[in-house]
Amino acid sequence: MSGYAKLFEQMLEQSHKMARAFNPALESFQVHGFDKLIPTMPKDFIEMMWGNTFNREGLDAKTRLLVVLAGLTVLGAQADTQFKLTVRHALEAGATEREIAEVIYQMAMLGGIPAMTRALELAQSVFDERHRNEEDGG
């Protein structure tokens, strides 16, 4: 196995650990084949995002996910599925509903009131779904 292939394998393993830290339900998450799935994305970018950038010495999973929510909010919270999934992962990583709401409120300065409102609506729908599931015993 070449040095590059070994480095890529290590990067993939690190990405699995990161995914499990984000959400234990992602234990079976696989990133093999990202280069085929997204052929326009350079390998060095994939390595940066899934290997070298995300490491144990860096931000914890909860903080990373709150930062992602901040960015998605500033962008207008336009990607409903992505936003809701990130809220779910943030909750799984230990973020509270209040912390999530505070991050969204803070982004009103940068993204505007409509972006904040949309993000809060999406987050609230995740919170409501979560509470219904808890009441149903699920």
mmCIF file of N, CA, C and O in Angstrom, residues 55-127:
data_model
loop_
_atom_site.group_PDB
_atom_site.id
_atom_site.type_symbol
_atom_site.label_atom_id
_atom_site.label_comp_id
_atom_site.label_asym_id
_atom_site.label_seq_id
_atom_site.Cartn_x
_atom_site.Cartn_y
_atom_site.Cartn_z
ATOM 1 N N ASN A 55 -10.086 16.808 14.129
ATOM 2 C CA ASN A 55 -9.194 15.969 14.913
ATOM 3 C C ASN A 55 -9.520 16.116 16.386
ATOM 4 O O ASN A 55 -10.236 17.011 16.800
ATOM 5 N N ARG A 56 -8.980 15.203 17.165
ATOM 6 C CA ARG A 56 -9.290 15.167 18.593
ATOM 7 C C ARG A 56 -8.838 16.415 19.332
ATOM 8 O O ARG A 56 -9.401 16.775 20.353
ATOM 9 N N GLU A 57 -7.816 17.078 18.833
ATOM 10 C CA GLU A 57 -7.307 18.262 19.512
ATOM 11 C C GLU A 57 -8.133 19.505 19.182
ATOM 12 O O GLU A 57 -7.940 20.557 19.766
ATOM 13 N N GLY A 58 -9.034 19.393 18.239
ATOM 14 C CA GLY A 58 -9.819 20.533 17.794
ATOM 15 C C GLY A 58 -11.107 20.686 18.589
ATOM 16 O O GLY A 58 -11.221 20.237 19.724
ATOM 17 N N LEU A 59 -12.078 21.316 17.968
ATOM 18 C CA LEU A 59 -13.380 21.538 18.587
ATOM 19 C C LEU A 59 -14.087 20.204 18.837
ATOM 20 O O LEU A 59 -13.951 19.272 18.060
ATOM 21 N N ASP A 60 -14.885 20.166 19.902
ATOM 22 C CA ASP A 60 -15.674 18.959 20.142
ATOM 23 C C ASP A 60 -16.865 18.933 19.181
ATOM 24 O O ASP A 60 -17.173 19.917 18.509
ATOM 25 N N ALA A 61 -17.515 17.786 19.098
ATOM 26 C CA ALA A 61 -18.601 17.592 18.135
ATOM 27 C C ALA A 61 -19.729 18.591 18.349
ATOM 28 O O ALA A 61 -20.267 19.145 17.395
ATOM 29 N N LYS A 62 -20.102 18.832 19.600
ATOM 30 C CA LYS A 62 -21.192 19.766 19.889
ATOM 31 C C LYS A 62 -20.870 21.150 19.342
ATOM 32 O O LYS A 62 -21.701 21.765 18.657
ATOM 33 N N THR A 63 -19.676 21.622 19.609
ATOM 34 C CA THR A 63 -19.278 22.958 19.147
ATOM 35 C C THR A 63 -19.249 23.012 17.626
ATOM 36 O O THR A 63 -19.727 23.977 17.021
ATOM 37 N N ARG A 64 -18.702 21.980 17.000
ATOM 38 C CA ARG A 64 -18.660 21.945 15.532
ATOM 39 C C ARG A 64 -20.064 22.054 14.942
ATOM 40 O O ARG A 64 -20.297 22.783 13.980
ATOM 41 N N LEU A 65 -20.989 21.318 15.515
ATOM 42 C CA LEU A 65 -22.350 21.315 14.984
ATOM 43 C C LEU A 65 -23.042 22.653 15.231
ATOM 44 O O LEU A 65 -23.811 23.118 14.382
ATOM 45 N N LEU A 66 -22.771 23.297 16.351
ATOM 46 C CA LEU A 66 -23.333 24.625 16.594
ATOM 47 C C LEU A 66 -22.767 25.637 15.597
ATOM 48 O O LEU A 66 -23.489 26.519 15.117
ATOM 49 N N VAL A 67 -21.501 25.484 15.255
ATOM 50 C CA VAL A 67 -20.892 26.360 14.249
ATOM 51 C C VAL A 67 -21.547 26.130 12.885
ATOM 52 O O VAL A 67 -21.839 27.079 12.150
ATOM 53 N N VAL A 68 -21.800 24.876 12.550
ATOM 54 C CA VAL A 68 -22.473 24.567 11.287
ATOM 55 C C VAL A 68 -23.866 25.192 11.274
ATOM 56 O O VAL A 68 -24.288 25.787 10.274
ATOM 57 N N LEU A 69 -24.601 25.084 12.386
ATOM 58 C CA LEU A 69 -25.930 25.706 12.456
ATOM 59 C C LEU A 69 -25.838 27.216 12.272
ATOM 60 O O LEU A 69 -26.694 27.812 11.613
ATOM 61 N N ALA A 70 -24.820 27.823 12.839
ATOM 62 C CA ALA A 70 -24.635 29.266 12.665
ATOM 63 C C ALA A 70 -24.454 29.591 11.186
ATOM 64 O O ALA A 70 -25.101 30.503 10.657
ATOM 65 N N GLY A 71 -23.603 28.840 10.514
ATOM 66 C CA GLY A 71 -23.377 29.080 9.098
ATOM 67 C C GLY A 71 -24.621 28.852 8.255
ATOM 68 O O GLY A 71 -24.943 29.653 7.371
ATOM 69 N N LEU A 72 -25.329 27.775 8.537
ATOM 70 C CA LEU A 72 -26.566 27.494 7.785
ATOM 71 C C LEU A 72 -27.616 28.577 8.029
ATOM 72 O O LEU A 72 -28.377 28.927 7.120
ATOM 73 N N THR A 73 -27.648 29.107 9.239
ATOM 74 C CA THR A 73 -28.600 30.181 9.552
ATOM 75 C C THR A 73 -28.256 31.432 8.758
ATOM 76 O O THR A 73 -29.133 32.051 8.143
ATOM 77 N N VAL A 74 -26.989 31.823 8.760
ATOM 78 C CA VAL A 74 -26.568 33.021 8.033
ATOM 79 C C VAL A 74 -26.872 32.885 6.546
ATOM 80 O O VAL A 74 -27.221 33.860 5.882
ATOM 81 N N LEU A 75 -26.797 31.668 6.031
ATOM 82 C CA LEU A 75 -27.104 31.435 4.618
ATOM 83 C C LEU A 75 -28.608 31.438 4.352
ATOM 84 O O LEU A 75 -29.033 31.231 3.218
ATOM 85 N N GLY A 76 -29.400 31.662 5.369
ATOM 86 C CA GLY A 76 -30.845 31.764 5.189
ATOM 87 C C GLY A 76 -31.610 30.515 5.545
ATOM 88 O O GLY A 76 -32.807 30.447 5.292
ATOM 89 N N ALA A 77 -30.952 29.528 6.112
ATOM 90 C CA ALA A 77 -31.606 28.271 6.496
ATOM 91 C C ALA A 77 -32.461 27.748 5.348
ATOM 92 O O ALA A 77 -33.607 27.365 5.519
ATOM 93 N N GLN A 78 -31.875 27.738 4.150
ATOM 94 C CA GLN A 78 -32.614 27.369 2.942
ATOM 95 C C GLN A 78 -32.671 25.865 2.702
ATOM 96 O O GLN A 78 -33.545 25.388 1.991
ATOM 97 N N ALA A 79 -31.734 25.141 3.265
ATOM 98 C CA ALA A 79 -31.680 23.695 3.047
ATOM 99 C C ALA A 79 -32.348 23.002 4.228
ATOM 100 O O ALA A 79 -31.696 22.643 5.201
ATOM 101 N N ASP A 80 -33.663 22.840 4.160
ATOM 102 C CA ASP A 80 -34.439 22.306 5.280
ATOM 103 C C ASP A 80 -33.886 20.990 5.814
ATOM 104 O O ASP A 80 -33.684 20.845 7.016
ATOM 105 N N THR A 81 -33.679 20.036 4.933
ATOM 106 C CA THR A 81 -33.237 18.718 5.365
ATOM 107 C C THR A 81 -31.875 18.794 6.042
ATOM 108 O O THR A 81 -31.675 18.219 7.116
ATOM 109 N N GLN A 82 -30.947 19.514 5.443
ATOM 110 C CA GLN A 82 -29.610 19.652 6.007
ATOM 111 C C GLN A 82 -29.668 20.351 7.363
ATOM 112 O O GLN A 82 -29.021 19.931 8.316
ATOM 113 N N PHE A 83 -30.478 21.386 7.458
ATOM 114 C CA PHE A 83 -30.580 22.130 8.710
ATOM 115 C C PHE A 83 -31.155 21.246 9.816
ATOM 116 O O PHE A 83 -30.602 21.171 10.918
ATOM 117 N N LYS A 84 -32.260 20.562 9.524
ATOM 118 C CA LYS A 84 -32.888 19.703 10.531
ATOM 119 C C LYS A 84 -31.955 18.572 10.954
ATOM 120 O O LYS A 84 -31.880 18.229 12.136
ATOM 121 N N LEU A 85 -31.251 17.986 10.010
ATOM 122 C CA LEU A 85 -30.311 16.914 10.326
ATOM 123 C C LEU A 85 -29.212 17.428 11.249
ATOM 124 O O LEU A 85 -28.839 16.761 12.216
ATOM 125 N N THR A 86 -28.734 18.632 10.994
ATOM 126 C CA THR A 86 -27.689 19.213 11.837
ATOM 127 C C THR A 86 -28.222 19.499 13.232
ATOM 128 O O THR A 86 -27.524 19.278 14.228
ATOM 129 N N VAL A 87 -29.463 19.955 13.343
ATOM 130 C CA VAL A 87 -30.072 20.164 14.663
ATOM 131 C C VAL A 87 -30.142 18.830 15.409
ATOM 132 O O VAL A 87 -29.776 18.744 16.582
ATOM 133 N N ARG A 88 -30.586 17.773 14.724
ATOM 134 C CA ARG A 88 -30.669 16.444 15.366
ATOM 135 C C ARG A 88 -29.292 15.986 15.840
ATOM 136 O O ARG A 88 -29.145 15.482 16.954
ATOM 137 N N HIS A 89 -28.297 16.155 14.982
ATOM 138 C CA HIS A 89 -26.941 15.745 15.353
ATOM 139 C C HIS A 89 -26.421 16.575 16.520
ATOM 140 O O HIS A 89 -25.756 16.037 17.413
ATOM 141 N N ALA A 90 -26.718 17.872 16.536
ATOM 142 C CA ALA A 90 -26.272 18.730 17.643
ATOM 143 C C ALA A 90 -26.898 18.269 18.957
ATOM 144 O O ALA A 90 -26.224 18.207 19.985
ATOM 145 N N LEU A 91 -28.172 17.929 18.922
ATOM 146 C CA LEU A 91 -28.833 17.416 20.120
ATOM 147 C C LEU A 91 -28.182 16.119 20.582
ATOM 148 O O LEU A 91 -27.937 15.924 21.771
ATOM 149 N N GLU A 92 -27.900 15.223 19.639
ATOM 150 C CA GLU A 92 -27.250 13.954 19.973
ATOM 151 C C GLU A 92 -25.855 14.173 20.542
ATOM 152 O O GLU A 92 -25.384 13.387 21.360
ATOM 153 N N ALA A 93 -25.195 15.250 20.096
ATOM 154 C CA ALA A 93 -23.837 15.550 20.560
ATOM 155 C C ALA A 93 -23.842 16.296 21.895
ATOM 156 O O ALA A 93 -22.790 16.645 22.405
ATOM 157 N N GLY A 94 -25.043 16.557 22.445
ATOM 158 C CA GLY A 94 -25.123 17.162 23.766
ATOM 159 C C GLY A 94 -25.564 18.607 23.820
ATOM 160 O O GLY A 94 -25.660 19.188 24.904
ATOM 161 N N ALA A 95 -25.849 19.211 22.683
ATOM 162 C CA ALA A 95 -26.342 20.587 22.692
ATOM 163 C C ALA A 95 -27.769 20.609 23.241
ATOM 164 O O ALA A 95 -28.538 19.670 23.021
ATOM 165 N N THR A 96 -28.101 21.659 23.960
ATOM 166 C CA THR A 96 -29.465 21.807 24.455
ATOM 167 C C THR A 96 -30.285 22.608 23.440
ATOM 168 O O THR A 96 -29.726 23.293 22.572
ATOM 169 N N GLU A 97 -31.595 22.516 23.576
ATOM 170 C CA GLU A 97 -32.460 23.302 22.703
ATOM 171 C C GLU A 97 -32.167 24.791 22.880
ATOM 172 O O GLU A 97 -32.158 25.546 21.908
ATOM 173 N N ARG A 98 -31.914 25.206 24.101
ATOM 174 C CA ARG A 98 -31.610 26.617 24.363
ATOM 175 C C ARG A 98 -30.317 27.046 23.670
ATOM 176 O O ARG A 98 -30.249 28.122 23.085
ATOM 177 N N GLU A 99 -29.286 26.205 23.731
ATOM 178 C CA GLU A 99 -28.023 26.543 23.061
ATOM 179 C C GLU A 99 -28.225 26.688 21.556
ATOM 180 O O GLU A 99 -27.697 27.613 20.929
ATOM 181 N N ILE A 100 -28.989 25.783 20.986
ATOM 182 C CA ILE A 100 -29.272 25.843 19.554
ATOM 183 C C ILE A 100 -30.013 27.133 19.223
ATOM 184 O O ILE A 100 -29.655 27.854 18.282
ATOM 185 N N ALA A 101 -31.031 27.454 20.011
ATOM 186 C CA ALA A 101 -31.798 28.685 19.783
ATOM 187 C C ALA A 101 -30.905 29.916 19.933
ATOM 188 O O ALA A 101 -31.000 30.864 19.137
ATOM 189 N N GLU A 102 -30.030 29.930 20.921
ATOM 190 C CA GLU A 102 -29.151 31.085 21.128
ATOM 191 C C GLU A 102 -28.205 31.285 19.955
ATOM 192 O O GLU A 102 -27.942 32.416 19.545
ATOM 193 N N VAL A 103 -27.673 30.190 19.408
ATOM 194 C CA VAL A 103 -26.811 30.307 18.231
ATOM 195 C C VAL A 103 -27.596 30.924 17.078
ATOM 196 O O VAL A 103 -27.112 31.819 16.386
ATOM 197 N N ILE A 104 -28.811 30.460 16.890
ATOM 198 C CA ILE A 104 -29.646 30.985 15.807
ATOM 199 C C ILE A 104 -29.952 32.463 16.042
ATOM 200 O O ILE A 104 -29.840 33.284 15.116
ATOM 201 N N TYR A 105 -30.333 32.836 17.265
ATOM 202 C CA TYR A 105 -30.599 34.246 17.574
ATOM 203 C C TYR A 105 -29.377 35.102 17.268
ATOM 204 O O TYR A 105 -29.487 36.192 16.709
ATOM 205 N N GLN A 106 -28.203 34.632 17.659
ATOM 206 C CA GLN A 106 -26.967 35.394 17.463
ATOM 207 C C GLN A 106 -26.719 35.678 15.987
ATOM 208 O O GLN A 106 -26.194 36.720 15.629
ATOM 209 N N MET A 107 -27.135 34.777 15.117
ATOM 210 C CA MET A 107 -26.873 34.928 13.690
ATOM 211 C C MET A 107 -27.795 35.941 13.017
ATOM 212 O O MET A 107 -27.567 36.323 11.879
ATOM 213 N N ALA A 108 -28.808 36.435 13.732
ATOM 214 C CA ALA A 108 -29.702 37.444 13.159
ATOM 215 C C ALA A 108 -28.918 38.690 12.766
ATOM 216 O O ALA A 108 -29.252 39.356 11.782
ATOM 217 N N MET A 109 -27.849 38.991 13.505
ATOM 218 C CA MET A 109 -27.034 40.167 13.191
ATOM 219 C C MET A 109 -26.372 40.035 11.828
ATOM 220 O O MET A 109 -26.175 41.023 11.135
ATOM 221 N N LEU A 110 -26.017 38.829 11.453
ATOM 222 C CA LEU A 110 -25.288 38.612 10.209
ATOM 223 C C LEU A 110 -26.187 38.171 9.059
ATOM 224 O O LEU A 110 -25.975 38.564 7.924
ATOM 225 N N GLY A 111 -27.157 37.335 9.368
ATOM 226 C CA GLY A 111 -28.004 36.778 8.320
ATOM 227 C C GLY A 111 -29.340 37.474 8.164
ATOM 228 O O GLY A 111 -30.037 37.249 7.180
ATOM 229 N N GLY A 112 -29.717 38.279 9.159
ATOM 230 C CA GLY A 112 -30.986 38.986 9.105
ATOM 231 C C GLY A 112 -32.093 38.264 9.855
ATOM 232 O O GLY A 112 -31.986 37.071 10.163
ATOM 233 N N ILE A 113 -33.137 39.010 10.129
ATOM 234 C CA ILE A 113 -34.280 38.485 10.869
ATOM 235 C C ILE A 113 -34.992 37.368 10.099
ATOM 236 O O ILE A 113 -35.354 36.349 10.692
ATOM 237 N N PRO A 114 -35.216 37.502 8.780
ATOM 238 C CA PRO A 114 -35.878 36.401 8.070
ATOM 239 C C PRO A 114 -35.099 35.081 8.148
ATOM 240 O O PRO A 114 -35.701 34.025 8.322
ATOM 241 N N ALA A 115 -33.784 35.146 8.061
ATOM 242 C CA ALA A 115 -32.973 33.930 8.164
ATOM 243 C C ALA A 115 -33.098 33.331 9.554
ATOM 244 O O ALA A 115 -33.241 32.113 9.710
ATOM 245 N N MET A 116 -33.059 34.191 10.573
ATOM 246 C CA MET A 116 -33.185 33.717 11.946
ATOM 247 C C MET A 116 -34.554 33.071 12.159
ATOM 248 O O MET A 116 -34.652 31.989 12.746
ATOM 249 N N THR A 117 -35.587 33.723 11.670
ATOM 250 C CA THR A 117 -36.950 33.212 11.843
ATOM 251 C C THR A 117 -37.104 31.845 11.180
ATOM 252 O O THR A 117 -37.659 30.917 11.765
ATOM 253 N N ARG A 118 -36.593 31.728 9.967
ATOM 254 C CA ARG A 118 -36.688 30.451 9.250
ATOM 255 C C ARG A 118 -35.924 29.362 10.004
ATOM 256 O O ARG A 118 -36.403 28.238 10.168
ATOM 257 N N ALA A 119 -34.736 29.680 10.481
ATOM 258 C CA ALA A 119 -33.930 28.704 11.213
ATOM 259 C C ALA A 119 -34.625 28.280 12.496
ATOM 260 O O ALA A 119 -34.624 27.099 12.854
ATOM 261 N N LEU A 120 -35.226 29.234 13.198
ATOM 262 C CA LEU A 120 -35.943 28.900 14.434
ATOM 263 C C LEU A 120 -37.136 27.990 14.152
ATOM 264 O O LEU A 120 -37.417 27.072 14.920
ATOM 265 N N GLU A 121 -37.835 28.252 13.052
ATOM 266 C CA GLU A 121 -38.976 27.396 12.684
ATOM 267 C C GLU A 121 -38.515 25.965 12.427
ATOM 268 O O GLU A 121 -39.148 25.006 12.885
ATOM 269 N N LEU A 122 -37.411 25.824 11.694
ATOM 270 C CA LEU A 122 -36.895 24.487 11.397
ATOM 271 C C LEU A 122 -36.426 23.787 12.669
ATOM 272 O O LEU A 122 -36.714 22.604 12.879
ATOM 273 N N ALA A 123 -35.704 24.506 13.507
ATOM 274 C CA ALA A 123 -35.228 23.921 14.764
ATOM 275 C C ALA A 123 -36.415 23.519 15.640
ATOM 276 O O ALA A 123 -36.416 22.425 16.220
ATOM 277 N N GLN A 124 -37.421 24.384 15.719
ATOM 278 C CA GLN A 124 -38.585 24.080 16.551
ATOM 279 C C GLN A 124 -39.308 22.832 16.053
ATOM 280 O O GLN A 124 -39.790 22.030 16.851
ATOM 281 N N SER A 125 -39.338 22.640 14.736
ATOM 282 C CA SER A 125 -39.988 21.430 14.215
ATOM 283 C C SER A 125 -39.235 20.182 14.654
ATOM 284 O O SER A 125 -39.846 19.156 14.948
ATOM 285 N N VAL A 126 -37.906 20.259 14.738
ATOM 286 C CA VAL A 126 -37.111 19.129 15.228
ATOM 287 C C VAL A 126 -37.372 18.923 16.720
ATOM 288 O O VAL A 126 -37.556 17.794 17.178
ATOM 289 N N PHE A 127 -37.412 20.024 17.479
ATOM 290 C CA PHE A 127 -37.682 19.920 18.914
ATOM 291 C C PHE A 127 -39.043 19.283 19.154
ATOM 292 O O PHE A 127 -39.191 18.400 19.991
#
